[in-house]
PDB file of N, CA and C and ligand atoms in Angstrom:
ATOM      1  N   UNK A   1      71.252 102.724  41.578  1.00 80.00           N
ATOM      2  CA  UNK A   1      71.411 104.179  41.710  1.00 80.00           C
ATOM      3  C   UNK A   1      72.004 104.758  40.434  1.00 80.00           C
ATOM      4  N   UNK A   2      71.090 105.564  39.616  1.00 90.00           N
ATOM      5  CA  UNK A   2      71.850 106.282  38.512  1.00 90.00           C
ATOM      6  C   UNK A   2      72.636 107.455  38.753  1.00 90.00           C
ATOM      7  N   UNK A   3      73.535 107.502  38.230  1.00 93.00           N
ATOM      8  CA  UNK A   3      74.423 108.798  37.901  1.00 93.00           C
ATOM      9  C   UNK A   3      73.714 109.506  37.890  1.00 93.00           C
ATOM     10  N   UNK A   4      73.537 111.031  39.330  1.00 90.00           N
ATOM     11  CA  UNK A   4      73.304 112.112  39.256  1.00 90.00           C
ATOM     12  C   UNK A   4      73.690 113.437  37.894  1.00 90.00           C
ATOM     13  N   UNK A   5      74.986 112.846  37.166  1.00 90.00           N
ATOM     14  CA  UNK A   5      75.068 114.239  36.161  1.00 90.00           C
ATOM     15  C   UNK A   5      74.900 113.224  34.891  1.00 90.00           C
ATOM     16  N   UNK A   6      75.327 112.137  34.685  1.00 93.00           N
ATOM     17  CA  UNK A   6      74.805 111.488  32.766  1.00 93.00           C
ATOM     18  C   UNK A   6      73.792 110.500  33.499  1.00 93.00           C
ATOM     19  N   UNK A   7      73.293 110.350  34.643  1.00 95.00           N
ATOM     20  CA  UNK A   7      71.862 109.298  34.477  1.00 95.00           C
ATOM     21  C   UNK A   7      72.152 107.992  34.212  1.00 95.00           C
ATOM     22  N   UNK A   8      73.494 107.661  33.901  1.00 96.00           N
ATOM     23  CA  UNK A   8      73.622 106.611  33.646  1.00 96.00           C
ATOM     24  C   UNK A   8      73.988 105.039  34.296  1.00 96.00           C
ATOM     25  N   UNK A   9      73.792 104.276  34.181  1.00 96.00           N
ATOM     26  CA  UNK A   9      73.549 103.580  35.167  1.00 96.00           C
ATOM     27  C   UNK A   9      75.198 102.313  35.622  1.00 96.00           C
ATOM     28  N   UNK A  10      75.948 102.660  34.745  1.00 96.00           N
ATOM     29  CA  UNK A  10      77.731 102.526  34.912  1.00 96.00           C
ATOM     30  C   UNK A  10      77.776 103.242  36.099  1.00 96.00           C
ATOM     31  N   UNK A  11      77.492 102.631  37.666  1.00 96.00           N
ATOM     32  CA  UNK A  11      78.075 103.046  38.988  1.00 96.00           C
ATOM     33  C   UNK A  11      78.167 102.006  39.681  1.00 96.00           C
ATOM     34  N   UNK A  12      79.213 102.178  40.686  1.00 95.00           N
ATOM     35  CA  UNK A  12      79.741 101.197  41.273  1.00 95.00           C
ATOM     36  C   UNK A  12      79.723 101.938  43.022  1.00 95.00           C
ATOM     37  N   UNK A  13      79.596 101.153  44.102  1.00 94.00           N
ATOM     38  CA  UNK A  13      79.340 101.762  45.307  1.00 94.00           C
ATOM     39  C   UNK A  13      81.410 101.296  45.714  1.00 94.00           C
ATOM     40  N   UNK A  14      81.501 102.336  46.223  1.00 92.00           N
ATOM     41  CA  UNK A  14      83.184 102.984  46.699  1.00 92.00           C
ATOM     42  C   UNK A  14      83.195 102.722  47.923  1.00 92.00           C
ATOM     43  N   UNK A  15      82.114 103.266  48.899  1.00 90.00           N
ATOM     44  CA  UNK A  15      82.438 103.574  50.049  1.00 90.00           C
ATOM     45  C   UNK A  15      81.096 103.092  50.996  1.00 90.00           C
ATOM     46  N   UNK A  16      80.568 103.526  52.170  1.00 89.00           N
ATOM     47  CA  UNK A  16      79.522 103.503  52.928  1.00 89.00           C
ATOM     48  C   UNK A  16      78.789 104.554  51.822  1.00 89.00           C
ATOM     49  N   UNK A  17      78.658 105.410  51.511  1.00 88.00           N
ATOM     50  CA  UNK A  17      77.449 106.042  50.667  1.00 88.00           C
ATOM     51  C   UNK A  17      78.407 106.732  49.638  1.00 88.00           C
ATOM     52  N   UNK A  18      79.112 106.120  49.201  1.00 92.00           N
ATOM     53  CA  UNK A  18      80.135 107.023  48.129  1.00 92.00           C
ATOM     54  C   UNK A  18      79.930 106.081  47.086  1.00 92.00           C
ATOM     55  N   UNK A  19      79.832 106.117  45.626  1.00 94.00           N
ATOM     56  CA  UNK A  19      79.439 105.885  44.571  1.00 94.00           C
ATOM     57  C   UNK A  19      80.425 106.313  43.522  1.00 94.00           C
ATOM     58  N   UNK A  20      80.627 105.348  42.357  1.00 94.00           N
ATOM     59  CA  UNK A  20      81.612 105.765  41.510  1.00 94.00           C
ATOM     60  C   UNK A  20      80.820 105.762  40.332  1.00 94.00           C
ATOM     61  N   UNK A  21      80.522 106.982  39.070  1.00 95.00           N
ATOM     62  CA  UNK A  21      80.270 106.434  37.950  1.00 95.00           C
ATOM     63  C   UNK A  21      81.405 106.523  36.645  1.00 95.00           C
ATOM     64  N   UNK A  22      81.405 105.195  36.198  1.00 94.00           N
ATOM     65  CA  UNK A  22      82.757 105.084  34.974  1.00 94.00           C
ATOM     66  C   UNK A  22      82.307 105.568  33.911  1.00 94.00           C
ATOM     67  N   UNK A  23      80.856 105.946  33.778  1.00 93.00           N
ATOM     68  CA  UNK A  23      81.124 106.962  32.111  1.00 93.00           C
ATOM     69  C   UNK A  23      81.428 108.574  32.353  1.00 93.00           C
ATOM     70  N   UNK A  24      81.288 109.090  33.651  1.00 90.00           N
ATOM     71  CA  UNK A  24      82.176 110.295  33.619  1.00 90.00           C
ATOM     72  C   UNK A  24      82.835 110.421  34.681  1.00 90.00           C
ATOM     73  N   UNK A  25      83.562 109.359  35.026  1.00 89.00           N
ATOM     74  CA  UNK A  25      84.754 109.444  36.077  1.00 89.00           C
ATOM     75  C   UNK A  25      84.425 110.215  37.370  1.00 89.00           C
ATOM     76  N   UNK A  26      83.060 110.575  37.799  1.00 92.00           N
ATOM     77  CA  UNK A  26      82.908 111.321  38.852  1.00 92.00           C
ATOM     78  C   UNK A  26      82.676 110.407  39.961  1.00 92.00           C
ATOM     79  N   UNK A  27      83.083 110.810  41.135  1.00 93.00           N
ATOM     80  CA  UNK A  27      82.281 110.083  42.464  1.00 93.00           C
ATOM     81  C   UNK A  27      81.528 110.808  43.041  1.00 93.00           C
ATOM     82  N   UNK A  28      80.239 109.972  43.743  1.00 92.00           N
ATOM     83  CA  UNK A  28      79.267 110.926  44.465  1.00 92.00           C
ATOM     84  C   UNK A  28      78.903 110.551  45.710  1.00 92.00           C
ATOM     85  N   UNK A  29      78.083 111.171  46.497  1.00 92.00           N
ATOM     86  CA  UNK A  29      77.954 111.101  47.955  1.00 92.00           C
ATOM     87  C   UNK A  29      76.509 110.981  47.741  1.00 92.00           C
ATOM     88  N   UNK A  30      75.518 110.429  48.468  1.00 87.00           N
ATOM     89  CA  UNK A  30      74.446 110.279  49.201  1.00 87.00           C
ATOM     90  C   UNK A  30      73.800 110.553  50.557  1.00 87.00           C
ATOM     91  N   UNK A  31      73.701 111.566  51.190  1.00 84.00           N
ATOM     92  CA  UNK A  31      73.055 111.528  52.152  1.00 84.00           C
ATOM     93  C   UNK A  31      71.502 112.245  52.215  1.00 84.00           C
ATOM     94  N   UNK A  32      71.460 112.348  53.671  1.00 88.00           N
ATOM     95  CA  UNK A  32      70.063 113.156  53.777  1.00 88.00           C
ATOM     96  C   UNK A  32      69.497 114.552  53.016  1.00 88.00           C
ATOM     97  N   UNK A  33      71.139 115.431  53.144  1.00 85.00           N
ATOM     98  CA  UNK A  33      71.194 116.283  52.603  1.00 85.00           C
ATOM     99  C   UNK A  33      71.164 116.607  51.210  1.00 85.00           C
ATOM    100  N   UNK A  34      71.455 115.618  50.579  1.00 89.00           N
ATOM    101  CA  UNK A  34      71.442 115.903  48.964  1.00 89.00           C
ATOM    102  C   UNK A  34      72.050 114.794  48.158  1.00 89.00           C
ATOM    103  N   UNK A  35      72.925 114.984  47.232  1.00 89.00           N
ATOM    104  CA  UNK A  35      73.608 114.347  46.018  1.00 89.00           C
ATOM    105  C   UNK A  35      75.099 115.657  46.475  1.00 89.00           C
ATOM    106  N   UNK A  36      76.519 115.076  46.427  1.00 90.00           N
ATOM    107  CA  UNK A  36      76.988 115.747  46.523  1.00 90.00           C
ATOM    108  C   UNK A  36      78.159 115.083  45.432  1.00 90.00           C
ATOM    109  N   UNK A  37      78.989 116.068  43.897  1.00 92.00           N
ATOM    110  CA  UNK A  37      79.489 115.032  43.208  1.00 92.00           C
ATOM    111  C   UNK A  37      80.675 115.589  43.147  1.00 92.00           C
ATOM    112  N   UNK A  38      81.841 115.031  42.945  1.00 92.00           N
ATOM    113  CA  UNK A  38      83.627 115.204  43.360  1.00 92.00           C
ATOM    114  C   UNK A  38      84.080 114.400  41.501  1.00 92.00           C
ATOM    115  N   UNK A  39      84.708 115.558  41.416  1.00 90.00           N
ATOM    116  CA  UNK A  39      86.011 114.965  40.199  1.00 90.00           C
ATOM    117  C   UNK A  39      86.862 114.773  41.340  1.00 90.00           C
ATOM    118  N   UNK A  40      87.532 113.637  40.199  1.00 86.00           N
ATOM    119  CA  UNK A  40      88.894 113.172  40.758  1.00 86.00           C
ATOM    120  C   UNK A  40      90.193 113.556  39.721  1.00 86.00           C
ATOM    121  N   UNK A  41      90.775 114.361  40.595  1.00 86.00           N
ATOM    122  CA  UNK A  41      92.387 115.145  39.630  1.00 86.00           C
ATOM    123  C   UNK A  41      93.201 113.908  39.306  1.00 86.00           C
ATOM    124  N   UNK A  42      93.719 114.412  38.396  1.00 87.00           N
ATOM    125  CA  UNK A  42      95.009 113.455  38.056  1.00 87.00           C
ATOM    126  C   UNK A  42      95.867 112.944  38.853  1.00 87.00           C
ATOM    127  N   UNK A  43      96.110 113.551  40.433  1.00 90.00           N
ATOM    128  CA  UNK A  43      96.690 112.579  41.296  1.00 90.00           C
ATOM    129  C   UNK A  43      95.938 112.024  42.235  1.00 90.00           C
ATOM    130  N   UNK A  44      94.448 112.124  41.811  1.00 86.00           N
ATOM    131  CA  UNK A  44      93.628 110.801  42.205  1.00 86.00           C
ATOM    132  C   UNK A  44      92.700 111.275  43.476  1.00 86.00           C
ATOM    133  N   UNK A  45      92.954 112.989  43.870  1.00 88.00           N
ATOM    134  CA  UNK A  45      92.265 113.081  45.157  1.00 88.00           C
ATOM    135  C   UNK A  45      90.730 113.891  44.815  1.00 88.00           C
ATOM    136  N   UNK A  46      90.080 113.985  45.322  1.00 85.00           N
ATOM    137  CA  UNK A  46      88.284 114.168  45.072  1.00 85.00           C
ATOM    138  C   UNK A  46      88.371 116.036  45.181  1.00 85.00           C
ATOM    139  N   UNK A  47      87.989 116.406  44.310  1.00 89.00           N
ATOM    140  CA  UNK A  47      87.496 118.214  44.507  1.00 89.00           C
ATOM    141  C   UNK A  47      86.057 118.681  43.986  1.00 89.00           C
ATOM    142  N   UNK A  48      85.536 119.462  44.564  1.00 85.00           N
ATOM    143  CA  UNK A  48      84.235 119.350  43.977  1.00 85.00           C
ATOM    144  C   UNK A  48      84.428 119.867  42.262  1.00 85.00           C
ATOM    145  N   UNK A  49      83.033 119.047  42.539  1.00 82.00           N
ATOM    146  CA  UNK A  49      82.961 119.331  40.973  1.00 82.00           C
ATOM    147  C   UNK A  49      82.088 120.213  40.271  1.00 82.00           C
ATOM    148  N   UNK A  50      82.349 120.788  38.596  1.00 74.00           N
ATOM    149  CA  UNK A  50      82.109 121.962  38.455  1.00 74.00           C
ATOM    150  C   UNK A  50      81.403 121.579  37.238  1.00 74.00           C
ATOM    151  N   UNK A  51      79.844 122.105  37.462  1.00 67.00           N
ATOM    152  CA  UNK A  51      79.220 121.470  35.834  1.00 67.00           C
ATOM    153  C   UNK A  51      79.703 122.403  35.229  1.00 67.00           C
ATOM    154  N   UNK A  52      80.576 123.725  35.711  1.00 65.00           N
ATOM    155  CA  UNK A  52      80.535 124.106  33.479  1.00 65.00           C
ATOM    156  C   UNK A  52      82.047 123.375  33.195  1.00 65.00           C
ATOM    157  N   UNK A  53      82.337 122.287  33.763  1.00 57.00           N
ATOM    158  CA  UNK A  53      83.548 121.414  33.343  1.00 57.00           C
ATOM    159  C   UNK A  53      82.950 120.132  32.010  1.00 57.00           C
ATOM    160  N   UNK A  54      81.622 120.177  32.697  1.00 54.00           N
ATOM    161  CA  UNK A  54      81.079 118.849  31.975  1.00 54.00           C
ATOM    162  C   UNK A  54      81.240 118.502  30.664  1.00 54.00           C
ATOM    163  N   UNK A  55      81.432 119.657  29.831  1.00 55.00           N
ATOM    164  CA  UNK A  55      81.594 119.555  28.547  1.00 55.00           C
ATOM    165  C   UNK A  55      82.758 118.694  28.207  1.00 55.00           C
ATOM    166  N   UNK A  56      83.847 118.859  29.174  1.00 53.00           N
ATOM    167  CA  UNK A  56      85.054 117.949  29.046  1.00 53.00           C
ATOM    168  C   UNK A  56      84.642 116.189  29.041  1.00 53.00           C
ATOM    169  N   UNK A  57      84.112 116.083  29.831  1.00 48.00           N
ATOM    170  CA  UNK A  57      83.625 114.443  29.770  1.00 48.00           C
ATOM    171  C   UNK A  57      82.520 114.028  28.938  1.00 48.00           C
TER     172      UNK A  57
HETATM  173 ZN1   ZN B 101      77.877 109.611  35.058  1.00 50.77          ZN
END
């Protein structure tokens, strides 16, 4: 499964359909409904995430 925002293929599965990718620190969700992708804040808890942030990573 590639990384929905860099494509890249640095992901690791987290959860039952939760996904981690380590070249931009995001986690993502999988279901029926879509691709759904969460930054994780500095004290580690998931908020959605905001592509005009992307420039940061
Ligand atoms: Zn990525």
């Amino acid at each position: 499964m590639n990384c929905p925002v860099c494509g890249g293929r640095a992901t690791g599965k987290v959860g039952a359909s939760h996904y981690y990718c380590w070249d931009c620190c995001v986690e993502y969700r999988i279901d029926k409904e879509g691709v759904q992708v969460f930054d994780i804040d500095e004290e580690g808890s998931l908020v959605s995430f905001d592509p005009g942030n992307e420039a940061l990573y």
